[in-house]
Tab-separated table of C-alpha atoms in Angstrom:
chain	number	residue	atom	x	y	z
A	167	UNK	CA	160.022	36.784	86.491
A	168	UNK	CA	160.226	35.699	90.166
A	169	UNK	CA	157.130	35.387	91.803
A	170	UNK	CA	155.950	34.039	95.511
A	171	UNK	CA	152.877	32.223	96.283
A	172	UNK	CA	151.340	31.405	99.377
A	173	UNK	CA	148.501	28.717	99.998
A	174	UNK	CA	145.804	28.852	101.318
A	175	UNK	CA	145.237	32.145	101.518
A	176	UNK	CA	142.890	31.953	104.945
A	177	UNK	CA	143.162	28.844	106.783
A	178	UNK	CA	140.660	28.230	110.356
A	179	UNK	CA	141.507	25.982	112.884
A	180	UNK	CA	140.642	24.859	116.302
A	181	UNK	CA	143.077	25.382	119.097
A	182	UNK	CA	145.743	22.546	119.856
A	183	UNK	CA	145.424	21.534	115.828
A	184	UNK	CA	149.194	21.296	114.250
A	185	UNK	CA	149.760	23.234	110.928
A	186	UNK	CA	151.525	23.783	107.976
A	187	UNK	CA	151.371	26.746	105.545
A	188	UNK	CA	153.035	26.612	101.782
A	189	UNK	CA	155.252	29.049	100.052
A	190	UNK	CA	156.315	28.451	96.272
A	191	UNK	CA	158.539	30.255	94.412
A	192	UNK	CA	159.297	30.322	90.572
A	193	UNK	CA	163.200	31.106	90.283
A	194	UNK	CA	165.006	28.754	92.670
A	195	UNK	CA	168.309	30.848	92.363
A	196	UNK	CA	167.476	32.183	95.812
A	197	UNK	CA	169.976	33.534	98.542
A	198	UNK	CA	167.423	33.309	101.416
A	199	UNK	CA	163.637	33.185	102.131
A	200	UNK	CA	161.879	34.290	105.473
A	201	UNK	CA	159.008	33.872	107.270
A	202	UNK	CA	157.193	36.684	108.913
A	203	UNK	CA	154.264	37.407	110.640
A	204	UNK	CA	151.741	40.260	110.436
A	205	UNK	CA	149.392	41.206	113.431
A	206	UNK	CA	146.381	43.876	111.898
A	207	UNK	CA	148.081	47.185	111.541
A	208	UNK	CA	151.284	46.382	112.500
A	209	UNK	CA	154.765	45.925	110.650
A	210	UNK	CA	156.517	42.591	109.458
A	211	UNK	CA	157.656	40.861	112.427
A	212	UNK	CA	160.380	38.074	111.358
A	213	UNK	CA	160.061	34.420	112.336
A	214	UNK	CA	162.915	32.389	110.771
A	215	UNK	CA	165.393	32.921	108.694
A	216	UNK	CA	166.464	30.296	106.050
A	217	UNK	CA	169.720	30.620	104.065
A	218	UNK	CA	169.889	28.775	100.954
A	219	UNK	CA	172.640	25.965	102.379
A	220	UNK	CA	169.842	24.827	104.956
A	221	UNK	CA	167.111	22.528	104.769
A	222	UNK	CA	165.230	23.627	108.122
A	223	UNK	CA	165.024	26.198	110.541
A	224	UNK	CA	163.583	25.608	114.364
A	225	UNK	CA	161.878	27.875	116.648
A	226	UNK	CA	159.683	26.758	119.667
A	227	UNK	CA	156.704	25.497	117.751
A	228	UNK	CA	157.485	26.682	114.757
A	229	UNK	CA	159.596	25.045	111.631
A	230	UNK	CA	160.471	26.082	108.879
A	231	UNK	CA	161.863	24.060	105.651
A	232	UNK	CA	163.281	24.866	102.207
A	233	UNK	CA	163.152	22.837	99.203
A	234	UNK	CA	164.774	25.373	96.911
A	235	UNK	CA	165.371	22.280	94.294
A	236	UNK	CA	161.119	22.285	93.875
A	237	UNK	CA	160.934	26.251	94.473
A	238	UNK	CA	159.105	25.338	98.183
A	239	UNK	CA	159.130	26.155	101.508
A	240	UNK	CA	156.749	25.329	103.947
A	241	UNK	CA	155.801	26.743	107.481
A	242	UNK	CA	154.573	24.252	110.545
A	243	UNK	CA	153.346	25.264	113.661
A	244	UNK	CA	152.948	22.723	116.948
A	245	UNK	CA	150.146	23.353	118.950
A	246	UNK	CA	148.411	26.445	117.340
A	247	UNK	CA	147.383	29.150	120.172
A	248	UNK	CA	144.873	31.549	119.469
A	249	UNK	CA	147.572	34.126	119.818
A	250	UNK	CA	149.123	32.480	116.808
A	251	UNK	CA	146.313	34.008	115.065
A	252	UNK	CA	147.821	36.266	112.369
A	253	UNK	CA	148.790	36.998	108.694
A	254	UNK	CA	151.923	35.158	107.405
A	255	UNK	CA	154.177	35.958	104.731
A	256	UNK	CA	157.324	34.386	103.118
A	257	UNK	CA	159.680	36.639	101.334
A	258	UNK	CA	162.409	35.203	99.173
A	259	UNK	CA	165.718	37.376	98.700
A	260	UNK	CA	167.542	36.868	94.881
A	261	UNK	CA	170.629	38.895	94.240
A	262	UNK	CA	171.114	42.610	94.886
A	263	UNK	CA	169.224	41.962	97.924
A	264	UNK	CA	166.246	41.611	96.033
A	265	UNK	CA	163.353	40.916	97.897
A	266	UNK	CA	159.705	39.264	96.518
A	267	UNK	CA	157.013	38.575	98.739
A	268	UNK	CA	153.840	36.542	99.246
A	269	UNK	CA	150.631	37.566	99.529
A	270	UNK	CA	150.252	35.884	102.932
A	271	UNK	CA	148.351	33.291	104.707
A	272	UNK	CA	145.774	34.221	106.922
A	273	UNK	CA	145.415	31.940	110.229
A	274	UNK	CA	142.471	31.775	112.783
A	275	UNK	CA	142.924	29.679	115.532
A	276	UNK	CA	139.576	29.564	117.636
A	277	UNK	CA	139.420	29.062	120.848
B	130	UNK	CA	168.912	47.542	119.477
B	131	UNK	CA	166.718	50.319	118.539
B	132	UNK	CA	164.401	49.107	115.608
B	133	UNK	CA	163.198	50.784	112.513
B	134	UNK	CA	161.005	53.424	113.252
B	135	UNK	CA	158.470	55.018	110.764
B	136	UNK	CA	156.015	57.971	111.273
B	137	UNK	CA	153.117	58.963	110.985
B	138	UNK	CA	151.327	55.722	112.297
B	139	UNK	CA	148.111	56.761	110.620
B	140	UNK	CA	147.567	59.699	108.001
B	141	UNK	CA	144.023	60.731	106.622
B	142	UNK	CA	144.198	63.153	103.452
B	143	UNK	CA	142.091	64.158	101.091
B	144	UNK	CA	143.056	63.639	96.910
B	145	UNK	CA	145.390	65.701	95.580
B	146	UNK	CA	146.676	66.657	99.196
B	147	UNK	CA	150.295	66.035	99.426
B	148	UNK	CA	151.887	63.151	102.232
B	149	UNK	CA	155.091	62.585	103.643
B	150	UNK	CA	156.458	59.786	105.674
B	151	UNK	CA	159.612	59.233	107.232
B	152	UNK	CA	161.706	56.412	107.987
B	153	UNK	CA	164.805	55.940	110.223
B	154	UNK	CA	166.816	52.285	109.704
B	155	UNK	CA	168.470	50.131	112.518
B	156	UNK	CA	171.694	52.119	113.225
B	157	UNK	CA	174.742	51.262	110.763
B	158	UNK	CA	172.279	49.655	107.967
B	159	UNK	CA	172.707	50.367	104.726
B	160	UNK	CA	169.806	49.270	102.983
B	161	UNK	CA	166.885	50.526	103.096
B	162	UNK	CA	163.583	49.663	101.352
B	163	UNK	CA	160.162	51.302	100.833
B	164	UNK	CA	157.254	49.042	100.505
B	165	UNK	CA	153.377	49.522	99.793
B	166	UNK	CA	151.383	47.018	101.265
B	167	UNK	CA	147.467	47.368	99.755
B	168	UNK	CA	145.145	45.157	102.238
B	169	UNK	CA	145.207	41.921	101.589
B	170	UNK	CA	148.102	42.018	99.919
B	171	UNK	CA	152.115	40.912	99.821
B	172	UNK	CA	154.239	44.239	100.509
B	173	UNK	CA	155.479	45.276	96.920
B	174	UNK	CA	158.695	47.136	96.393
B	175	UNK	CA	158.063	50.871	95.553
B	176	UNK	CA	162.446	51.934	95.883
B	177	UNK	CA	165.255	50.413	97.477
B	178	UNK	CA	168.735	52.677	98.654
B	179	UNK	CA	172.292	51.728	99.188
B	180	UNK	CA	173.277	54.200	101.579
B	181	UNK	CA	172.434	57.388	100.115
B	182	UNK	CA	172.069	55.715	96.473
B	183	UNK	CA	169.431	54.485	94.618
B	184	UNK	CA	169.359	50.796	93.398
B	185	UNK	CA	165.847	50.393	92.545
B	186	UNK	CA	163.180	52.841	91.769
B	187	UNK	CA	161.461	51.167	88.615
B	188	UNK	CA	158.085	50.233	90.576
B	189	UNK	CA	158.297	53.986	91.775
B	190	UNK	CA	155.459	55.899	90.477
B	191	UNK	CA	157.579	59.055	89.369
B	192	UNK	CA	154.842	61.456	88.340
B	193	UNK	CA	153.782	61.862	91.909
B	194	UNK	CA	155.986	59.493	94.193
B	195	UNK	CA	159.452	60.416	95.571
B	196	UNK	CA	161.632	59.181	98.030
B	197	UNK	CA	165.236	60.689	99.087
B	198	UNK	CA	167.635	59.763	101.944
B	199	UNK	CA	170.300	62.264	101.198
B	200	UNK	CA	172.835	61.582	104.047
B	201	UNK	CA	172.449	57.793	104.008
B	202	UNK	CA	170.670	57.475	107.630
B	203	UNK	CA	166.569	58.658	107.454
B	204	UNK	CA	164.375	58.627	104.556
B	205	UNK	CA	161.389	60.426	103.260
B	206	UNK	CA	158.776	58.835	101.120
B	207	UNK	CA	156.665	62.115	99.745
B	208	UNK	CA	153.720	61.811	97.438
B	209	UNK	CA	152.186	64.706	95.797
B	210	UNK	CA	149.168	64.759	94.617
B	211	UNK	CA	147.505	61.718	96.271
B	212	UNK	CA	145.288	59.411	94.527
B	213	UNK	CA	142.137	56.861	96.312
B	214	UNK	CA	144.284	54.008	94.947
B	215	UNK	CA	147.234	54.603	97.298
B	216	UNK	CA	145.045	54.013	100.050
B	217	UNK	CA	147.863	51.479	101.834
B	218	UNK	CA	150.012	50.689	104.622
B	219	UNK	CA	153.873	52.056	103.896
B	220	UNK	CA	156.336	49.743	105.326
B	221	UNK	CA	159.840	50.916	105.468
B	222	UNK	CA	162.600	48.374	105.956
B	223	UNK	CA	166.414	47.748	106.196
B	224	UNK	CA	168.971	45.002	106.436
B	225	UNK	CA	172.778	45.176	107.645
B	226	UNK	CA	175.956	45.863	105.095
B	227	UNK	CA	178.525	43.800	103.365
B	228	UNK	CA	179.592	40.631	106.009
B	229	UNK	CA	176.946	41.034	108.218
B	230	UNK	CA	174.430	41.112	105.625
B	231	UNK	CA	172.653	37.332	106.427
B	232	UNK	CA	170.209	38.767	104.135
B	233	UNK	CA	167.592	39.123	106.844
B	234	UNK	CA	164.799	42.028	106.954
B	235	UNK	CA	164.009	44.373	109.300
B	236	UNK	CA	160.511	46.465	109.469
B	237	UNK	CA	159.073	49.352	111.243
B	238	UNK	CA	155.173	49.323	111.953
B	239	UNK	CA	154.371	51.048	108.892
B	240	UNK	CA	152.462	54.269	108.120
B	241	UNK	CA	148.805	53.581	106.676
B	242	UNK	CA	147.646	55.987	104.735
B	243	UNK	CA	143.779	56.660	103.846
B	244	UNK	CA	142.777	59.124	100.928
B	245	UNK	CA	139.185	59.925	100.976
C-alpha cells in the first residue's frame, strides 16, 4: 500500500531562517512527486514538479530533491518570508495517474 | 490559460440536505479528479475520470456520494443525504492527456462544505 508522509507536521521559524521540509514515501515505483502549497481556504497551488529521471528541481528559493532509491524527497526554502507562511504538501503519482498525498507541513515564519 | 474552476466556494447545509458541486477542468484535459480534503488533512481521492469514464471510484462512498461528467468536459460531485462527517473542503483537479501528460496536477480553489 503506498503511503506519503510528511515531517514535521508544523514547523515555526523566524524570518531570514533557511528550511527544509521531508516527504517519504513507501513504494518507490513512482512516475513523479510534487510539491504544492496551500494558503487557508484556498486550492493546491503547485511548486515543482519532479519526474522520476531527476534528482532536483530549482525555483527562486525553493529546491526540491528526490531520492526515489530511499522513498524521499525533501523541500528547502532560502530565506523564509513571512509570506512563505503556508501548508505544504507532496503528492507522489504511481501508474494510472495515481495520485497519494501527504498530510502536509505546516510553516510559520514570524516576522 | 483559464484554470480549473469549482463552485460553490462555500456551502452551509443542514444533515440529510442534499449538495452539489461542480467542476470545470483546464480546457482539453482529460483527467479529472475529485478530492476531499478534511482539515488538517492530505486531500484523499474520492473518484477519478478519463474523459467521460470512470477509472476509480472505490474510495467513493456509493450509498450517498455520486459524481458524473457525462460529456467528458464539467463534472458534478452530488451528495445526498449529507452527513456532519463530510464537513470538508472538495478539491477538484485535472492533468493533460497522453504526450503532454508530465504527470503534473492542476487544482481549482475547492468548495468547503459545512453540515451543521
Amino acid at each position: 500500500k503506498q503511503e506519503v508522509t510528511q515531517i514535521p507536521a508544523a514547523l515555526s521559524v523566524p524570518e531570514g531562517e533557511n528550511l527544509v521540509l521531508n516527504c517519504s514515501f513507501t513504494d518507490s515505483a513512482i512516475y513523479n512527486l510534487q510539491w504544492f502549497r496551500q494558503d487557508p481556504g484556498k486550492g493546491l497551488t503547485s511548486l515543482l514538479l519532479i519526474q522520476s529521471s531527476q534528482r532536483e528541481q530549482t525555483s527562486g528559493r525553493l529546491n526540491a530533491s528526490l531520492d526515489k532509491s530511499s522513498g524521499r524527497s525533501t523541500l528547502y526554502i532560502a530565506a523564509s518570508q513571512p509570506g512563505d507562511s503556508a501548508t505544504y504538501l507532496c503528492a507522489v503519482r504511481y501508474n494510472f495517474n495515481k495520485f497519494y498525498f501527504g498530510s502536509g507541513t505546516k510553516l510559520n515564519v514570524k516576522p | 490559460e483559464a484554470g480549473v474552476a469549482q463552485s460553490p466556494r462555500y456551502k452551509i447545509i443542514e444533515k440529510r440536505q442534499s449538495v452539489a458541486f461542480w467542476c470545470n477542468p483546464i480546457s482539453g484535459h482529460a483527467t479529472l479528479y475529485w478530492y476531499q480534503q478534511i482539515l488538517g488533512q492530505g486531500p484523499k481521492l474520492l473518484i477519478q475520470f478519463q474523459n467521460n469514464g470512470v477509472v476509480d471510484d472505490s474510495q467513493l462512498p456509493k450509498d450517498r456520494f455520486s459524481a458524473e461528467r457525462l460529456k467528458g468536459v464539467d463534472s458534478t460531485l452530488k451528495i445526498q443525504p449529507a452527513k456532519l462527517e463530510d464537513s470538508a473542503v472538495y478539491l477538484c483537479a485535472s492533468g493533460p492527456p497522453g504526450a503532454a501528460n508530465t504527470g503534473e496536477l492542476f487544482f481549482g480553489e475547492g468548495s468547503r462544505l459545512t453540515v451543521l
